[in-house]
Amino acid sequence: MTKINDVTAAVEAGKTKLIAGLVQEALNEGVTANEILQAMIGAMNVVGGKFSSGEIFVPEMLMAAKSMQKGVEVLKPLLAGAGAVSLGKCIIGTVVGDLHDIGKNLVLMMIESAGFEVIDLGVDVPIETFIDAIKTNPDVKLVACSALLTTTMPAMKETVEAIRASGLKGFKIIVGGAPITEAFAKEIGADGYAMDAGSAGVKAKELIQISATI
Amino acid sequence: MTTEKENYLKVLRGEQPEWVPNYLDAIALCMPVVYENKVIPGSGNPNKKFKDIFGIEHEDREKYTDMLGIEWTQTIDGQIPTPGKHLITDITKWREQVNYPFPDLDKIDFKTQAEGYYSVVDHNQKAVVCLVFGRYEMLMDLMGVDNALCALIEEPEAVHDFFTEFTNFQEKTLRVSFPYYKPDVVLIPDDVATVKDLFMSPEIYTKMVAPYVRQIAKAAVELGAIAEMHCCGKCEKLIPQWIDMGITVWQPAQAVNDLKAIKEKYGHKIVLNGGWDTNGPGAMTGAPEEVVRQSVRDAIDKLAPGGGYVFWDTGMTGGDFEKFGWTADEARKYGKEFYKKHSQESI
């Protein structure tokens, strides 16, 4: 299992140029694609924790995620054949009136690295687009809404309320963004709040696990 | 009678002001034009118009391209690069992917430009603040935040190459336009922080960004201006570096930083411009007038004692001009009397 340790270390260190070779070596050693994937997801958990604690910064987190993406590219053909399952679909977007994609993109990356299949609706997303996307993807497990401005917080509230009012069920709603607080998330009826991209992946998985036990 | 300009410049020079300056009453922004922005015809909403910080009217969601070729989208809260459109896909090929070479500064008539500017701005009444481009900001605008941050680690030599060329161009722009505009302050923007921390480690900032900020700050001071840093977010750990560069003012000094501790630690080595809590109750959409006014008084009460402070609401009002009116009015009323009522707390 030495090669899988190398893969884990390479993801954590953001070794984008080495990862593909290391993943192939691990496969050659007999490690299954799913085991390698789980190891990389574990590595990204560590990276997210380090980011949230201030031990590393955004570039290091980005490089780790890029490494994982490159590793997953090697695994993809094998994972499809092995029937590997993702944690589920996540629909993400920045709420209407807000064009900022910085936080949304970082969160997207971390949620994807946590094992979700992410559908990115982009920025300035009208409420109806969120609802249509949920209808189009009835197996969605998570809806993530981002807002960077205090002036678009009301749009986030309206989005969450409209999704609830639509009667669509079977998923959790997570919110975040610079002016968003846990108290605001609760107030508007969101299921979860992530204070930063590092904790978003962990929170997303936590919500899904809670969801699965209900 | 002391003007708003004189009172503001007293603060910047570490002298005793007569009142707490309200930034927007004291200054006029200038930006020597080196390349015309080109509005993309048909973009924007003609039914929804607003004015930017220079007083120029735009349509909401109007798009234009700048001197480098970046496409921008105007919004009520300011302009941002059109999401998802990145001019540079490979920083090692930046010369091929942006409009380069940069404009020939020797062919630009800054004298006529400045005369036009001063036909509407009274330099006796307003301190003139000259805005230059940010280096890291520009990299973000060209590549997107994630690609720019990765480039700092993956392609440091190419990033240095771009920063060197771009900063040299900026310095020359400042030097050739300075004799005509004669700004009091040179404002150096570089938003390298989030609401929680810096985007990049302080070590990467020191190695990759700081040398170029220093170059512009040095030129500003040599020319006789005051060097001011603009950096939103929680960036207080960079203050020692800025002071060392000759920067003596920091805006928008947001409340996510421990501003009181910063004042105690650095004293008049760094003037705080801002201080209004942009995520506080007064900043929320629909905040009642008294809550907004109290938020202004809170900022002044917290940061004005001892001087070295300029009030600014940072314009984060989302086009809510009524709120702009409340913050400005309260800053004038409360700020004007502050040092008279708290004479023992003046410098």
Coordinates of C-alpha atoms in Angstrom, one line a residue:
Chain A
M1 CA 0.0 0.0 0.0
T2 CA 3.0 2.3 -0.3
K3 CA 1.8 3.8 -3.6
I4 CA -1.6 4.8 -2.2
N5 CA 0.2 6.7 0.5
D6 CA 2.2 8.4 -2.2
V7 CA -1.1 9.3 -3.9
T8 CA -2.5 10.7 -0.7
A9 CA 0.7 12.7 0.0
A10 CA 0.7 14.1 -3.6
V11 CA -2.9 15.3 -3.4
E12 CA -2.3 17.0 0.0
A13 CA 0.9 18.6 -1.4
G14 CA -0.8 19.7 -4.7
K15 CA 1.6 17.8 -6.9
T16 CA -0.4 18.2 -10.1
K17 CA 2.4 17.0 -12.4
L18 CA 3.1 13.8 -10.4
I19 CA -0.3 12.6 -9.5
A20 CA -1.3 10.8 -12.7
G21 CA 1.8 8.7 -12.6
L22 CA 1.4 7.9 -9.0
V23 CA -2.2 6.8 -9.5
Q24 CA -1.2 4.6 -12.3
E25 CA 1.6 3.1 -10.1
A26 CA -1.0 2.4 -7.4
L27 CA -3.2 0.7 -9.9
N28 CA -0.3 -1.4 -11.1
E29 CA 0.4 -2.4 -7.5
G30 CA -3.1 -3.8 -7.3
V31 CA -4.9 -1.1 -5.4
T32 CA -8.5 -0.7 -6.8
A33 CA -9.7 2.5 -8.4
N34 CA -12.3 2.9 -5.7
E35 CA -9.7 2.6 -2.9
I36 CA -7.6 5.2 -4.6
L37 CA -10.6 7.5 -5.0
Q38 CA -11.5 7.2 -1.4
A39 CA -7.9 7.9 -0.4
M40 CA -7.9 11.1 -2.5
I41 CA -11.2 12.1 -0.9
G42 CA -9.7 11.6 2.5
A43 CA -6.7 13.7 1.5
M44 CA -9.0 16.5 0.4
N45 CA -10.7 16.3 3.8
V46 CA -7.3 16.9 5.4
V47 CA -6.7 19.8 3.0
G48 CA -10.1 21.3 3.8
G49 CA -9.4 21.1 7.5
K50 CA -5.9 22.7 7.1
F51 CA -7.5 25.6 5.1
S52 CA -10.2 26.2 7.7
S53 CA -7.7 26.3 10.5
G54 CA -5.5 28.8 8.5
E55 CA -2.6 26.3 8.1
I56 CA -2.8 26.6 4.4
F57 CA -4.2 29.2 2.0
V58 CA -6.4 29.2 -1.1
P59 CA -3.6 28.4 -3.6
E60 CA -2.5 25.3 -1.8
M61 CA -6.1 24.2 -1.5
L62 CA -6.6 24.8 -5.2
M63 CA -3.5 22.9 -6.2
A64 CA -4.6 19.9 -4.1
A65 CA -8.0 20.0 -5.8
K66 CA -6.4 20.2 -9.2
S67 CA -4.2 17.2 -8.3
M68 CA -7.2 15.2 -7.3
Q69 CA -9.0 16.1 -10.5
K70 CA -6.0 14.9 -12.5
G71 CA -5.9 11.7 -10.5
V72 CA -9.6 11.1 -11.0
E73 CA -9.1 11.5 -14.8
V74 CA -6.9 8.4 -14.7
L75 CA -9.5 6.5 -12.6
K76 CA -12.6 7.5 -14.6
P77 CA -12.6 4.7 -17.1
L78 CA -12.1 2.2 -14.3
L79 CA -14.6 3.7 -11.9
A80 CA -17.4 3.7 -14.6
G81 CA -16.8 0.0 -15.1
A82 CA -16.7 -0.8 -11.4
G83 CA -20.0 0.9 -10.8
A84 CA -18.5 3.3 -8.3
V85 CA -21.1 5.7 -6.8
S86 CA -20.8 9.3 -6.1
L87 CA -22.3 10.9 -3.0
G88 CA -25.0 12.3 -5.2
K89 CA -25.7 15.4 -7.2
C90 CA -25.2 18.9 -6.0
I91 CA -26.7 21.9 -7.7
I92 CA -24.8 25.1 -7.0
G93 CA -25.1 28.7 -8.0
T94 CA -24.8 32.3 -7.0
V95 CA -28.2 33.9 -6.3
V96 CA -29.9 36.3 -8.6
G97 CA -28.5 39.8 -8.7
D98 CA -25.0 38.6 -7.6
L99 CA -22.3 38.1 -10.3
H100 CA -19.6 36.9 -8.0
D101 CA -18.2 33.5 -8.7
I102 CA -15.1 33.4 -6.5
G103 CA -16.5 31.7 -3.4
K104 CA -19.0 29.6 -5.4
N105 CA -16.2 28.2 -7.5
L106 CA -14.0 27.4 -4.5
V107 CA -17.0 25.7 -2.8
L108 CA -17.8 23.8 -6.0
M109 CA -14.3 22.5 -6.1
M110 CA -14.3 21.3 -2.5
I111 CA -17.8 19.7 -2.8
E112 CA -16.7 17.9 -6.0
S113 CA -13.5 16.7 -4.2
A114 CA -15.7 15.4 -1.4
G115 CA -17.3 13.0 -3.9
F116 CA -20.3 14.8 -5.2
E117 CA -21.3 15.2 -8.9
V118 CA -21.7 19.0 -9.2
I119 CA -24.1 20.8 -11.6
D120 CA -22.9 24.5 -11.8
L121 CA -25.7 26.9 -12.6
G122 CA -23.2 29.8 -12.6
V123 CA -23.9 33.3 -11.3
D124 CA -26.9 35.6 -11.1
V125 CA -29.1 32.6 -11.1
P126 CA -32.9 33.3 -11.1
I127 CA -35.0 31.4 -8.6
E128 CA -36.8 29.6 -11.4
T129 CA -33.5 28.3 -12.7
F130 CA -32.7 26.7 -9.3
I131 CA -36.2 25.1 -9.3
D132 CA -36.0 23.9 -12.9
A133 CA -32.6 22.3 -12.2
I134 CA -34.0 20.5 -9.2
K135 CA -36.9 19.2 -11.3
T136 CA -34.6 18.1 -14.1
N137 CA -32.4 16.3 -11.5
P138 CA -34.9 14.7 -9.2
D139 CA -32.1 12.6 -7.6
V140 CA -30.3 15.8 -6.4
K141 CA -29.0 15.5 -2.9
L142 CA -27.8 19.0 -2.2
V143 CA -28.6 22.5 -3.4
A144 CA -25.9 25.1 -2.6
C145 CA -26.5 28.9 -2.8
S146 CA -23.8 31.5 -2.7
A147 CA -24.0 35.3 -2.1
L148 CA -21.1 37.7 -1.7
L149 CA -23.0 40.9 -1.1
T150 CA -25.2 42.1 1.8
T151 CA -27.5 43.4 -0.9
T152 CA -28.1 40.0 -2.3
M153 CA -28.8 38.3 1.0
P154 CA -32.5 39.0 0.5
A155 CA -32.3 37.1 -2.9
M156 CA -30.8 34.2 -1.1
K157 CA -33.7 34.2 1.4
E158 CA -36.2 34.4 -1.5
T159 CA -34.4 31.5 -3.3
V160 CA -34.5 29.2 -0.3
E161 CA -38.1 30.1 0.5
A162 CA -39.2 29.5 -3.1
I163 CA -37.4 26.1 -3.2
R164 CA -39.2 25.1 0.0
A165 CA -42.5 26.5 -1.3
S166 CA -42.1 24.5 -4.5
G167 CA -42.8 21.3 -2.6
L168 CA -39.8 19.6 -4.1
K169 CA -38.1 17.3 -1.6
G170 CA -35.3 14.8 -1.1
F171 CA -32.4 17.2 -0.9
K172 CA -30.7 19.5 1.6
I173 CA -30.0 23.2 1.1
I174 CA -26.6 24.6 2.1
V175 CA -25.7 28.4 1.9
G176 CA -22.6 30.5 2.3
G177 CA -20.8 33.6 1.3
A178 CA -18.9 36.5 2.8
P179 CA -21.8 38.2 4.6
I180 CA -23.7 35.0 5.5
T181 CA -23.7 33.7 9.0
E182 CA -25.0 30.5 10.6
A183 CA -27.8 32.6 12.2
F184 CA -28.9 34.0 8.9
A185 CA -28.8 30.5 7.3
K186 CA -31.1 29.2 10.1
E187 CA -33.4 32.2 9.8
I188 CA -34.0 31.7 6.1
G189 CA -34.6 28.0 6.5
A190 CA -31.4 26.5 5.0
D191 CA -30.4 23.1 6.3
G192 CA -26.7 24.0 6.6
Y193 CA -24.1 26.7 6.4
A194 CA -20.4 26.5 5.5
M195 CA -18.2 29.3 6.8
D196 CA -15.6 28.7 4.1
A197 CA -14.7 26.5 1.2
G198 CA -12.6 24.2 3.4
S199 CA -15.5 23.2 5.5
A200 CA -18.0 23.1 2.7
G201 CA -17.1 19.6 1.6
V202 CA -17.3 18.3 5.2
K203 CA -20.6 20.0 5.8
A204 CA -22.1 18.7 2.6
K205 CA -21.3 15.2 3.5
E206 CA -22.6 15.7 7.0
L207 CA -25.9 16.9 5.6
I208 CA -26.2 14.0 3.3
Q209 CA -25.5 11.5 6.1
I210 CA -28.2 13.3 8.2
S211 CA -30.5 13.2 5.3
A212 CA -29.9 9.4 4.8
T213 CA -30.7 8.6 8.4
I214 CA -34.1 10.5 8.4
Chain B
M1 CA -11.7 78.5 7.4
T2 CA -10.3 75.0 7.1
T3 CA -11.5 73.1 4.1
E4 CA -12.4 69.4 3.9
K5 CA -9.2 68.9 1.9
E6 CA -7.0 70.5 4.5
N7 CA -8.6 68.8 7.4
Y8 CA -8.2 65.4 5.6
L9 CA -4.6 66.0 4.7
K10 CA -3.9 66.9 8.3
V11 CA -4.9 63.4 9.3
L12 CA -2.8 61.9 6.6
R13 CA 0.2 63.8 7.7
G14 CA -0.3 62.7 11.3
E15 CA -1.5 66.2 12.5
Q16 CA -4.4 67.2 14.6
P17 CA -7.6 67.4 12.5
E18 CA -10.4 69.7 13.5
W19 CA -13.0 67.0 12.8
V20 CA -13.2 63.4 11.6
P21 CA -13.0 63.7 7.9
N22 CA -15.7 62.0 5.8
Y23 CA -13.7 60.5 2.9
L24 CA -16.1 61.3 0.1
D25 CA -16.5 64.9 1.2
A26 CA -12.7 65.4 1.2
I27 CA -11.4 63.8 -2.0
A28 CA -11.9 63.6 -5.7
L29 CA -10.6 60.5 -7.6
C30 CA -8.6 60.8 -10.8
M31 CA -7.3 58.1 -13.1
P32 CA -5.1 59.3 -15.9
V33 CA -6.6 57.7 -19.0
V34 CA -4.1 55.7 -21.0
Y35 CA -6.6 53.7 -23.1
E36 CA -10.2 54.2 -23.9
N37 CA -12.6 51.6 -22.6
K38 CA -14.8 50.4 -25.4
V39 CA -18.5 49.8 -24.5
I40 CA -19.9 46.7 -26.2
P41 CA -22.9 47.9 -28.2
G42 CA -26.2 46.5 -27.2
S43 CA -25.1 45.3 -23.8
G44 CA -26.7 46.6 -20.6
N45 CA -30.1 47.6 -19.5
P46 CA -31.1 51.1 -20.7
N47 CA -33.9 51.2 -18.2
K48 CA -31.6 50.7 -15.2
K49 CA -28.8 53.3 -14.9
F50 CA -26.4 54.3 -12.2
K51 CA -23.3 56.4 -11.6
D52 CA -19.9 55.0 -10.8
I53 CA -17.3 56.4 -8.3
F54 CA -16.2 58.9 -11.0
G55 CA -19.8 60.1 -11.5
I56 CA -20.0 58.5 -15.0
E57 CA -23.4 57.0 -15.8
H58 CA -23.7 53.4 -16.9
E59 CA -26.4 51.0 -17.7
D60 CA -26.7 48.0 -15.3
R61 CA -25.0 44.9 -16.8
E62 CA -23.4 47.1 -19.5
K63 CA -20.2 45.5 -20.8
Y64 CA -17.0 47.0 -22.0
T65 CA -13.4 46.0 -22.8
D66 CA -10.4 47.7 -21.1
M67 CA -6.9 48.5 -22.2
L68 CA -5.8 44.9 -21.9
G69 CA -8.8 43.4 -23.6
I70 CA -10.6 42.2 -20.4
E71 CA -14.4 42.2 -20.7
W72 CA -16.1 43.9 -17.7
T73 CA -19.7 44.0 -16.6
Q74 CA -21.1 47.0 -14.8
T75 CA -23.3 46.4 -11.8
I76 CA -24.7 48.7 -9.2
D77 CA -22.0 47.6 -6.7
G78 CA -19.2 48.2 -9.1
Q79 CA -17.7 46.5 -12.2
I80 CA -16.4 43.0 -12.3
P81 CA -14.8 40.9 -15.1
T82 CA -17.6 39.1 -16.9
P83 CA -17.8 35.8 -15.0
G84 CA -16.4 32.8 -16.9
K85 CA -14.6 35.0 -19.5
H86 CA -10.8 34.7 -19.0
L87 CA -8.4 36.5 -21.3
I88 CA -5.3 34.6 -20.2
T89 CA -5.5 30.8 -20.3
D90 CA -1.7 30.4 -19.9
I91 CA 0.3 33.0 -18.1
T92 CA 3.4 32.0 -20.0
K93 CA 1.7 33.3 -23.1
W94 CA 0.4 36.5 -21.6
R95 CA 2.0 38.7 -24.2
E96 CA 0.0 36.9 -27.0
Q97 CA -3.2 36.8 -25.1
V98 CA -3.6 40.4 -23.9
N99 CA -3.4 43.7 -25.8
Y100 CA 0.4 44.1 -25.9
P101 CA 2.5 46.1 -26.2
F102 CA 0.8 48.5 -23.8
P103 CA -0.1 52.0 -25.1
D104 CA 2.7 54.4 -26.0
L105 CA 2.6 56.9 -23.1
D106 CA 4.6 59.5 -25.0
K107 CA 1.7 59.9 -27.4
I108 CA -0.9 60.6 -24.7
D109 CA -1.8 64.2 -24.0
F110 CA -2.0 64.1 -20.2
K111 CA -1.8 67.9 -20.1
T112 CA -5.1 68.3 -21.9
Q113 CA -6.6 65.4 -19.9
A114 CA -5.7 67.0 -16.6
E115 CA -7.0 70.4 -17.7
G116 CA -10.4 68.8 -18.5
Y117 CA -10.4 67.1 -15.1
Y118 CA -9.6 70.3 -13.3
S119 CA -12.4 72.1 -15.2
V120 CA -14.8 70.2 -13.0
V121 CA -12.7 69.5 -9.9
D122 CA -11.6 72.2 -7.5
H123 CA -8.2 71.2 -6.2
N124 CA -8.4 73.9 -3.5
Q125 CA -11.5 72.2 -2.0
K126 CA -10.7 68.5 -2.8
A127 CA -7.7 66.4 -2.2
V128 CA -7.0 64.6 -5.4
V129 CA -6.5 60.8 -5.2
C130 CA -4.9 59.1 -8.1
L131 CA -6.0 55.5 -8.7
V132 CA -3.5 53.1 -10.3
F133 CA -4.2 49.5 -11.3
G134 CA -3.6 46.6 -8.9
R135 CA -1.2 43.9 -9.9
Y136 CA -2.6 40.8 -8.3
E137 CA -6.1 42.2 -9.0
M138 CA -5.2 42.5 -12.6
L139 CA -3.9 38.9 -12.7
M140 CA -7.3 37.8 -11.2
D141 CA -9.2 39.8 -13.7
L142 CA -7.2 38.3 -16.5
M143 CA -7.2 34.7 -15.4
G144 CA -10.0 34.2 -12.9
V145 CA -9.2 33.9 -9.2
D146 CA -8.5 30.2 -9.1
N147 CA -6.2 30.2 -12.1
A148 CA -4.4 33.4 -10.9
L149 CA -3.7 31.8 -7.5
C150 CA -2.4 28.6 -9.0
A151 CA -0.2 30.6 -11.4
L152 CA 1.5 32.1 -8.4
I153 CA 2.7 28.6 -7.4
E154 CA 2.9 26.9 -10.8
E155 CA 4.4 29.6 -13.0
P156 CA 6.1 32.1 -10.7
E157 CA 8.6 33.3 -13.4
A158 CA 5.9 34.1 -15.9
V159 CA 3.9 35.9 -13.2
H160 CA 7.0 37.9 -12.3
D161 CA 7.4 38.7 -15.9
F162 CA 3.9 40.0 -16.2
F163 CA 4.0 41.9 -13.0
T164 CA 7.4 43.5 -14.0
E165 CA 6.1 44.7 -17.3
F166 CA 2.8 45.9 -16.0
T167 CA 4.2 47.7 -13.0
N168 CA 6.9 49.4 -15.1
F169 CA 4.1 50.6 -17.3
Q170 CA 2.1 51.9 -14.3
E171 CA 5.1 53.6 -12.8
K172 CA 5.8 55.4 -16.1
T173 CA 2.1 56.4 -16.4
L174 CA 2.3 57.8 -12.9
R175 CA 5.5 59.7 -13.6
V176 CA 4.5 61.2 -16.9
S177 CA 1.0 62.2 -15.8
F178 CA 1.9 63.4 -12.3
P179 CA 3.1 66.9 -13.3
Y180 CA -0.3 67.7 -14.7
Y181 CA -2.6 66.1 -12.2
K182 CA -0.4 66.7 -9.1
P183 CA -2.4 64.3 -7.0
D184 CA -2.1 64.5 -3.2
V185 CA -2.5 60.8 -2.8
V186 CA -1.7 57.8 -4.9
L187 CA -4.1 54.9 -4.2
I188 CA -2.6 51.5 -4.8
P189 CA -5.3 48.8 -4.9
D190 CA -4.6 45.1 -4.5
D191 CA -7.3 43.0 -3.0
V192 CA -5.5 40.0 -1.8
A193 CA -7.8 39.0 1.1
T194 CA -11.1 37.4 1.8
V195 CA -13.4 38.1 4.7
K196 CA -11.5 35.5 6.7
D197 CA -7.8 35.8 5.7
L198 CA -5.4 36.4 2.9
F199 CA -6.0 34.6 -0.4
M200 CA -2.4 33.5 -0.3
S201 CA 0.2 33.0 2.4
P202 CA 2.1 36.0 3.6
E203 CA 5.3 34.4 2.3
I204 CA 3.8 34.2 -1.3
Y205 CA 2.6 37.8 -1.0
T206 CA 6.0 38.9 0.1
K207 CA 7.7 37.1 -2.7
M208 CA 5.3 37.5 -5.6
V209 CA 3.3 40.7 -5.0
A210 CA 5.0 43.0 -2.5
P211 CA 8.0 44.0 -4.7
Y212 CA 5.7 45.6 -7.2
V213 CA 3.5 47.4 -4.6
R214 CA 6.8 48.7 -3.2
Q215 CA 7.8 50.0 -6.6
I216 CA 4.7 52.0 -7.1
A217 CA 4.7 53.3 -3.4
K218 CA 8.3 54.4 -3.8
A219 CA 7.5 56.3 -7.0
A220 CA 4.5 58.0 -5.4
V221 CA 6.5 59.1 -2.4
E222 CA 9.4 60.3 -4.6
L223 CA 6.9 62.4 -6.6
G224 CA 5.7 64.0 -3.4
A225 CA 2.4 62.2 -2.9
I226 CA 1.1 60.2 0.0
A227 CA 0.9 56.4 -0.7
E228 CA -2.4 54.7 0.3
M229 CA -3.1 51.0 0.1
H230 CA -6.5 49.7 -0.9
C231 CA -7.1 46.1 0.3
C232 CA -10.5 44.8 1.3
G233 CA -11.0 41.9 3.7
K234 CA -8.9 40.6 6.6
C235 CA -5.4 41.6 5.7
E236 CA -4.0 43.2 8.8
K237 CA -1.0 40.9 8.8
L238 CA 0.3 42.8 5.8
I239 CA 0.4 46.1 7.6
P240 CA 4.0 45.9 8.7
Q241 CA 5.1 45.3 5.1
W242 CA 3.0 48.2 3.8
I243 CA 4.5 50.5 6.4
D244 CA 8.0 49.4 5.4
M245 CA 7.1 50.2 1.8
G246 CA 6.3 53.8 2.7
I247 CA 2.5 53.4 2.7
T248 CA 1.0 55.5 5.4
V249 CA -2.8 55.1 4.8
W250 CA -4.9 52.0 4.4
Q251 CA -8.4 51.7 3.0
P252 CA -11.0 50.4 3.5
A253 CA -9.9 49.2 6.9
Q254 CA -12.8 46.8 7.2
A255 CA -14.2 45.8 10.5
V256 CA -13.3 42.1 10.1
N257 CA -9.8 43.3 11.1
D258 CA -9.0 44.1 14.8
L259 CA -9.0 47.8 14.0
K260 CA -8.7 49.0 17.6
A261 CA -5.7 46.8 18.2
I262 CA -4.2 48.0 14.9
K263 CA -4.5 51.6 16.1
E264 CA -2.8 50.7 19.4
K265 CA -0.1 48.8 17.8
Y266 CA 0.9 51.0 14.9
G267 CA -0.3 54.4 16.0
H268 CA 0.1 57.1 13.4
K269 CA 2.3 54.9 11.2
I270 CA -0.8 53.9 9.3
V271 CA -3.9 56.0 9.0
L272 CA -7.2 54.0 8.9
N273 CA -9.6 55.0 6.2
G274 CA -13.0 53.2 6.5
G275 CA -13.9 51.4 9.6
W276 CA -17.6 51.1 8.9
D277 CA -18.9 47.6 9.4
T278 CA -19.8 46.5 5.9
N279 CA -21.4 43.2 7.2
G280 CA -23.0 44.8 10.3
P281 CA -26.6 45.7 11.0
G282 CA -26.3 49.1 9.4
A283 CA -25.1 47.5 6.1
M284 CA -28.1 45.1 5.8
T285 CA -30.6 45.8 3.1
G286 CA -33.6 47.6 4.6
A287 CA -31.7 48.7 7.7
P288 CA -33.7 51.4 9.5
E289 CA -32.3 54.9 9.4
E290 CA -31.4 55.0 13.1
V291 CA -29.5 51.7 12.8
V292 CA -27.5 53.0 9.9
R293 CA -26.8 56.3 11.7
Q294 CA -25.7 54.4 14.9
S295 CA -23.4 52.2 12.8
V296 CA -21.6 55.4 11.7
R297 CA -21.4 56.7 15.3
D298 CA -20.1 53.3 16.4
A299 CA -17.2 53.4 13.8
I300 CA -16.3 57.0 14.8
D301 CA -16.4 56.2 18.5
K302 CA -14.3 53.2 18.0
L303 CA -11.6 54.6 15.7
A304 CA -11.5 58.4 15.9
P305 CA -10.0 58.8 19.4
G306 CA -6.4 59.7 19.0
G307 CA -6.8 60.8 15.4
G308 CA -5.3 58.9 12.5
Y309 CA -8.8 58.1 11.2
V310 CA -10.9 59.0 8.2
F311 CA -14.6 57.8 8.1
W312 CA -15.7 56.0 4.9
D313 CA -18.8 53.8 4.4
T314 CA -16.8 52.2 1.5
G315 CA -19.8 52.7 -0.8
M316 CA -21.1 49.2 0.1
T317 CA -24.7 50.3 -0.1
G318 CA -25.8 48.5 -3.2
G319 CA -27.2 51.6 -4.9
D320 CA -29.2 52.5 -1.9
F321 CA -28.7 56.2 -2.2
E322 CA -31.0 57.0 0.8
K323 CA -28.6 55.0 2.9
F324 CA -25.6 56.8 1.4
G325 CA -27.3 60.0 2.4
W326 CA -27.7 58.8 6.0
T327 CA -24.1 57.7 6.4
A328 CA -22.8 60.9 4.9
D329 CA -25.0 63.1 6.9
E330 CA -24.3 61.3 10.2
A331 CA -20.5 61.3 9.5
R332 CA -20.7 65.1 8.9
K333 CA -22.7 65.9 11.9
Y334 CA -21.1 63.5 14.4
G335 CA -17.6 63.7 12.9
K336 CA -17.7 67.5 12.9
E337 CA -18.3 67.7 16.6
F338 CA -16.3 64.7 17.7
Y339 CA -13.0 66.3 18.6
K340 CA -14.7 69.3 20.2
K341 CA -16.6 67.0 22.5
H342 CA -13.6 64.7 23.1
S343 CA -10.8 67.1 23.2
Q344 CA -8.8 64.9 25.6
E345 CA -8.9 62.2 23.0
S346 CA -7.4 64.3 20.2
I347 CA -3.9 63.7 19.0

